[in-house]
Amino acid sequence: MKKGFTLAEVVMTLTIVGVIAAITIPTMIHETNKKSTIEQLKKSAATLNQAVYNATITDGVVSSWNWAAKEDVLYIMQKTITPRLNVGYMCSGDVAGTNQLCTYKITGIGGNDVDNAAFEAKSRVMLNDGSMIAFSRGFVTQEDVDAGKADPTGEGNKTGSDCIWGGDPKALCGIFMVDVNGTKKPNMIGKDVFFFGLHASGAVLPYGANQGEEFIDQNCAEGGNGSTCAAKLAKDGWDVCYTGCKYPYPVKF
């Protein structure tokens, strides 16, 4: 009667197990990371919407906030929004590029360094759940500047926020940048860094959600800036397609 296994049989079994593991483990890691990221992203969206809603109860509608002031977004973030968040650390002091809690590097979809200076360190807060939230004026286009609607330097009264020259409830007042796991890597747009728009109506929506599918897909794609990736995830039912889809998601989780 044969007892046990031969060395060759053990080696063959281990080889098969290794091959199966090499195939399945990366997929499992991607699925786990994806699920965790999307759940945290949903939580961040809910947190921001609740904070803004609570702020409107005491400070009035969003469009009535002091958008025309020189340091409008800093004041609004620090005095209006932050008190309604579960903050663990507020980056309101002198960080001067030394405090990594506030000034860590963020990369784009292609792994390139991103200039995120628009989200000043003093507008950033680290929440107790480990996420980071920053706030900025609405993304200013050159057309806005040329038309006299926006002053990207912040020196004048026009700040780039649609809230100071229009009454449209869909107007974009400001932009939230959310890093769902804070300083933990990869700190990459579209992977753990996402953007939400604060609208005059008080709604906080994934940036670009009201711009149409083409705008969303173009910006959350290879070669895009990744600003609409939260909107793409929401549009696709918080699911991610990598292969066999018209517009594959640009980064792996």
Short mmCIF file of C-alpha atoms in Angstrom, two decimals:
data_model
loop_
_atom_site.label_atom_id
_atom_site.label_comp_id
_atom_site.label_asym_id
_atom_site.label_seq_id
_atom_site.Cartn_x
_atom_site.Cartn_y
_atom_site.Cartn_z
CA MET A 1 0.00 0.00 0.00
CA LYS A 2 1.33 3.43 -0.95
CA LYS A 3 1.88 5.76 2.00
CA GLY A 4 2.26 9.55 1.69
CA PHE A 5 3.35 11.48 -1.39
CA THR A 6 6.53 11.43 -3.38
CA LEU A 7 8.69 14.55 -3.56
CA ALA A 8 7.68 15.01 -7.18
CA GLU A 9 4.01 14.91 -6.26
CA VAL A 10 4.50 17.47 -3.48
CA VAL A 11 6.43 19.78 -5.81
CA MET A 12 3.78 19.44 -8.51
CA THR A 13 0.99 20.20 -6.01
CA LEU A 14 2.81 23.26 -4.67
CA THR A 15 3.43 24.46 -8.21
CA ILE A 16 -0.26 24.19 -9.09
CA VAL A 17 -1.24 25.97 -5.87
CA GLY A 18 1.30 28.70 -6.63
CA VAL A 19 -0.03 29.23 -10.14
CA ILE A 20 -3.61 29.44 -8.89
CA ALA A 21 -2.57 31.88 -6.15
CA ALA A 22 -0.66 34.04 -8.65
CA ILE A 23 -3.80 34.27 -10.77
CA THR A 24 -6.40 34.78 -8.06
CA ILE A 25 -4.65 36.81 -5.34
CA PRO A 26 -4.13 40.00 -7.43
CA THR A 27 -7.79 39.85 -8.47
CA MET A 28 -8.86 39.43 -4.85
CA ILE A 29 -6.66 42.36 -3.80
CA HIS A 30 -8.13 44.57 -6.54
CA GLU A 31 -11.68 43.63 -5.56
CA THR A 32 -11.01 44.23 -1.85
CA ASN A 33 -9.33 47.59 -2.49
CA LYS A 34 -12.07 48.62 -4.90
CA LYS A 35 -14.86 47.78 -2.47
CA SER A 36 -13.12 49.55 0.42
CA THR A 37 -12.40 52.67 -1.64
CA ILE A 38 -15.90 52.97 -3.06
CA GLU A 39 -17.53 52.47 0.34
CA GLN A 40 -15.32 55.18 1.82
CA LEU A 41 -16.07 57.43 -1.16
CA LYS A 42 -19.81 57.02 -0.61
CA LYS A 43 -19.31 57.80 3.07
CA SER A 44 -17.34 60.96 2.21
CA ALA A 45 -20.12 62.13 -0.11
CA ALA A 46 -22.70 61.59 2.62
CA THR A 47 -20.51 63.34 5.18
CA LEU A 48 -20.05 66.42 3.00
CA ASN A 49 -23.73 66.64 2.11
CA GLN A 50 -24.71 66.41 5.78
CA ALA A 51 -22.12 69.03 6.79
CA VAL A 52 -23.30 71.48 4.13
CA TYR A 53 -26.95 70.86 5.00
CA ASN A 54 -26.27 71.52 8.68
CA ALA A 55 -24.37 74.68 7.76
CA THR A 56 -27.29 76.02 5.74
CA ILE A 57 -29.56 75.70 8.77
CA THR A 58 -27.50 78.19 10.75
CA ASP A 59 -25.66 80.17 8.03
CA GLY A 60 -28.26 80.39 5.29
CA VAL A 61 -28.31 79.03 1.76
CA VAL A 62 -24.96 78.31 0.10
CA SER A 63 -25.28 81.12 -2.43
CA SER A 64 -25.53 83.63 0.44
CA TRP A 65 -22.17 82.65 1.94
CA ASN A 66 -19.36 85.19 1.61
CA TRP A 67 -18.00 84.04 -1.78
CA ALA A 68 -16.72 87.46 -2.81
CA ALA A 69 -14.24 87.88 0.07
CA LYS A 70 -10.52 87.63 -0.68
CA GLU A 71 -10.07 84.48 1.43
CA ASP A 72 -13.58 83.24 0.90
CA VAL A 73 -12.90 79.53 0.67
CA LEU A 74 -10.58 79.50 3.67
CA TYR A 75 -13.13 81.30 5.82
CA ILE A 76 -16.01 79.16 4.56
CA MET A 77 -14.08 75.92 5.08
CA GLN A 78 -12.72 76.83 8.50
CA LYS A 79 -15.75 78.61 9.97
CA THR A 80 -18.76 77.19 8.16
CA ILE A 81 -18.03 73.63 6.99
CA THR A 82 -15.32 72.28 9.31
CA PRO A 83 -17.36 72.71 12.54
CA ARG A 84 -19.87 70.27 11.01
CA LEU A 85 -17.23 67.60 10.32
CA ASN A 86 -15.73 65.00 12.63
CA VAL A 87 -12.26 66.54 12.48
CA GLY A 88 -9.16 64.92 13.89
CA TYR A 89 -6.66 67.53 12.69
CA MET A 90 -7.18 70.96 11.16
CA CYS A 91 -4.42 72.32 8.94
CA SER A 92 -4.97 75.96 9.84
CA GLY A 93 -1.55 76.81 11.21
CA ASP A 94 1.76 77.56 9.53
CA VAL A 95 2.48 74.39 7.56
CA ALA A 96 4.92 75.94 5.05
CA GLY A 97 5.48 72.70 3.18
CA THR A 98 6.77 70.80 6.23
CA ASN A 99 3.69 69.15 7.69
CA GLN A 100 3.04 66.03 5.67
CA LEU A 101 -0.44 65.72 7.15
CA CYS A 102 -1.33 68.73 5.06
CA THR A 103 1.08 68.97 2.14
CA TYR A 104 1.81 65.45 0.92
CA LYS A 105 2.29 64.82 -2.80
CA ILE A 106 -0.61 63.79 -5.02
CA THR A 107 -0.19 62.17 -8.42
CA GLY A 108 -2.37 62.09 -11.51
CA ILE A 109 -3.81 59.13 -13.37
CA GLY A 110 -0.57 58.65 -15.28
CA GLY A 111 1.56 58.82 -12.12
CA ASN A 112 2.64 62.39 -12.84
CA ASP A 113 3.00 64.94 -10.05
CA VAL A 114 -0.05 67.17 -9.74
CA ASP A 115 -0.04 70.81 -8.77
CA ASN A 116 -2.82 70.93 -6.19
CA ALA A 117 -1.88 74.35 -4.84
CA ALA A 118 -5.45 75.53 -5.44
CA PHE A 119 -6.39 73.43 -2.41
CA GLU A 120 -4.41 75.44 0.11
CA ALA A 121 -3.08 73.55 3.11
CA LYS A 122 -5.08 75.82 5.42
CA SER A 123 -8.29 74.64 3.73
CA ARG A 124 -7.53 71.00 4.57
CA VAL A 125 -8.75 68.89 7.44
CA MET A 126 -7.99 65.31 8.43
CA LEU A 127 -11.08 63.50 9.66
CA ASN A 128 -11.13 60.92 12.42
CA ASP A 129 -11.95 58.22 9.88
CA GLY A 130 -8.55 58.81 8.22
CA SER A 131 -9.79 60.73 5.18
CA MET A 132 -8.62 64.19 4.12
CA ILE A 133 -10.92 66.91 2.83
CA ALA A 134 -9.77 70.14 1.17
CA PHE A 135 -11.73 73.00 -0.37
CA SER A 136 -11.11 75.31 -3.32
CA ARG A 137 -12.86 77.80 -5.53
CA GLY A 138 -14.57 76.41 -8.59
CA PHE A 139 -12.11 75.41 -11.28
CA VAL A 140 -11.43 78.65 -13.16
CA THR A 141 -11.22 78.55 -16.95
CA GLN A 142 -9.30 81.02 -19.09
CA GLU A 143 -12.62 81.98 -20.68
CA ASP A 144 -13.89 83.06 -17.26
CA VAL A 145 -10.79 85.15 -16.69
CA ASP A 146 -10.99 86.76 -20.13
CA ALA A 147 -14.67 87.54 -19.59
CA GLY A 148 -13.91 89.19 -16.27
CA LYS A 149 -15.88 86.60 -14.34
CA ALA A 150 -12.96 85.21 -12.37
CA ASP A 151 -9.73 86.34 -10.77
CA PRO A 152 -7.51 83.28 -10.24
CA THR A 153 -5.08 85.32 -8.11
CA GLY A 154 -7.77 86.02 -5.53
CA GLU A 155 -6.66 89.65 -5.32
CA GLY A 156 -9.92 91.09 -6.63
CA ASN A 157 -13.51 90.53 -5.70
CA LYS A 158 -14.09 87.91 -8.38
CA THR A 159 -12.94 84.58 -7.00
CA GLY A 160 -13.90 82.05 -9.63
CA SER A 161 -17.02 80.94 -7.82
CA ASP A 162 -20.17 80.97 -9.94
CA CYS A 163 -22.05 81.83 -6.76
CA ILE A 164 -21.07 85.49 -6.99
CA TRP A 165 -22.49 86.23 -10.42
CA GLY A 166 -25.40 83.89 -11.01
CA GLY A 167 -28.53 82.70 -9.31
CA ASP A 168 -28.63 79.29 -10.93
CA PRO A 169 -29.05 76.63 -8.17
CA LYS A 170 -26.87 74.33 -10.30
CA ALA A 171 -24.03 76.88 -10.25
CA LEU A 172 -20.74 75.49 -9.00
CA CYS A 173 -19.65 77.37 -5.88
CA GLY A 174 -16.57 75.41 -4.89
CA ILE A 175 -14.71 72.12 -5.16
CA PHE A 176 -13.94 69.57 -2.48
CA MET A 177 -10.91 67.34 -2.90
CA VAL A 178 -11.26 64.10 -0.93
CA ASP A 179 -8.48 61.62 -0.24
CA VAL A 180 -10.41 58.68 1.18
CA ASN A 181 -7.41 57.32 3.11
CA GLY A 182 -5.54 60.53 3.83
CA THR A 183 -1.76 60.40 3.72
CA LYS A 184 -1.71 56.67 3.02
CA LYS A 185 -0.55 55.85 -0.50
CA PRO A 186 -1.14 55.76 -3.41
CA ASN A 187 -2.49 59.34 -3.10
CA MET A 188 -3.51 59.15 -6.76
CA ILE A 189 -6.38 60.93 -8.46
CA GLY A 190 -8.98 58.39 -9.51
CA LYS A 191 -7.65 55.78 -7.09
CA ASP A 192 -8.02 57.30 -3.65
CA VAL A 193 -8.28 61.02 -4.47
CA PHE A 194 -11.58 62.33 -5.86
CA PHE A 195 -13.41 65.62 -6.42
CA PHE A 196 -16.89 66.83 -5.48
CA GLY A 197 -18.64 70.04 -6.46
CA LEU A 198 -20.54 72.23 -4.01
CA HIS A 199 -23.51 73.74 -5.84
CA ALA A 200 -25.59 76.80 -5.01
CA SER A 201 -28.53 74.54 -4.24
CA GLY A 202 -26.54 73.05 -1.35
CA ALA A 203 -26.00 69.72 -3.11
CA VAL A 204 -22.55 68.14 -3.01
CA LEU A 205 -22.19 66.04 -6.16
CA PRO A 206 -19.29 64.22 -7.80
CA TYR A 207 -17.55 66.84 -9.91
CA GLY A 208 -18.89 66.84 -13.47
CA ALA A 209 -21.98 64.79 -12.60
CA ASN A 210 -24.21 67.35 -14.32
CA GLN A 211 -21.95 67.80 -17.38
CA GLY A 212 -22.93 64.71 -19.37
CA GLU A 213 -21.34 61.34 -20.04
CA GLU A 214 -18.84 62.55 -22.63
CA PHE A 215 -17.34 65.13 -20.27
CA ILE A 216 -17.17 62.57 -17.47
CA ASP A 217 -15.56 59.85 -19.58
CA GLN A 218 -13.05 62.16 -21.23
CA ASN A 219 -11.74 63.49 -17.92
CA CYS A 220 -11.68 60.12 -16.17
CA ALA A 221 -9.57 58.34 -18.77
CA GLU A 222 -5.92 57.86 -19.67
CA GLY A 223 -4.67 61.29 -20.58
CA GLY A 224 -7.45 62.98 -18.62
CA ASN A 225 -7.03 64.91 -15.39
CA GLY A 226 -9.15 62.52 -13.32
CA SER A 227 -11.40 65.26 -11.97
CA THR A 228 -14.58 63.37 -12.90
CA CYS A 229 -13.66 59.90 -11.65
CA ALA A 230 -16.06 60.06 -8.70
CA ALA A 231 -18.80 60.98 -11.18
CA LYS A 232 -17.80 58.06 -13.43
CA LEU A 233 -17.99 55.60 -10.55
CA ALA A 234 -21.41 56.93 -9.53
CA LYS A 235 -22.64 56.88 -13.16
CA ASP A 236 -21.60 53.25 -13.50
CA GLY A 237 -23.48 52.24 -10.36
CA TRP A 238 -20.33 52.35 -8.23
CA ASP A 239 -18.89 49.50 -10.27
CA VAL A 240 -15.63 49.49 -12.22
CA CYS A 241 -15.03 48.09 -15.69
CA TYR A 242 -11.48 47.40 -16.86
CA THR A 243 -11.98 45.29 -19.97
CA GLY A 244 -14.69 44.86 -22.57
CA CYS A 245 -16.20 48.27 -21.83
CA LYS A 246 -16.53 51.38 -23.96
CA TYR A 247 -14.68 53.59 -21.48
CA PRO A 248 -12.44 51.44 -19.21
CA TYR A 249 -11.67 52.82 -15.77
CA PRO A 250 -8.13 54.26 -16.04
CA VAL A 251 -6.51 53.01 -12.83
CA LYS A 252 -6.51 49.74 -10.95
CA PHE A 253 -7.64 49.57 -7.37
#
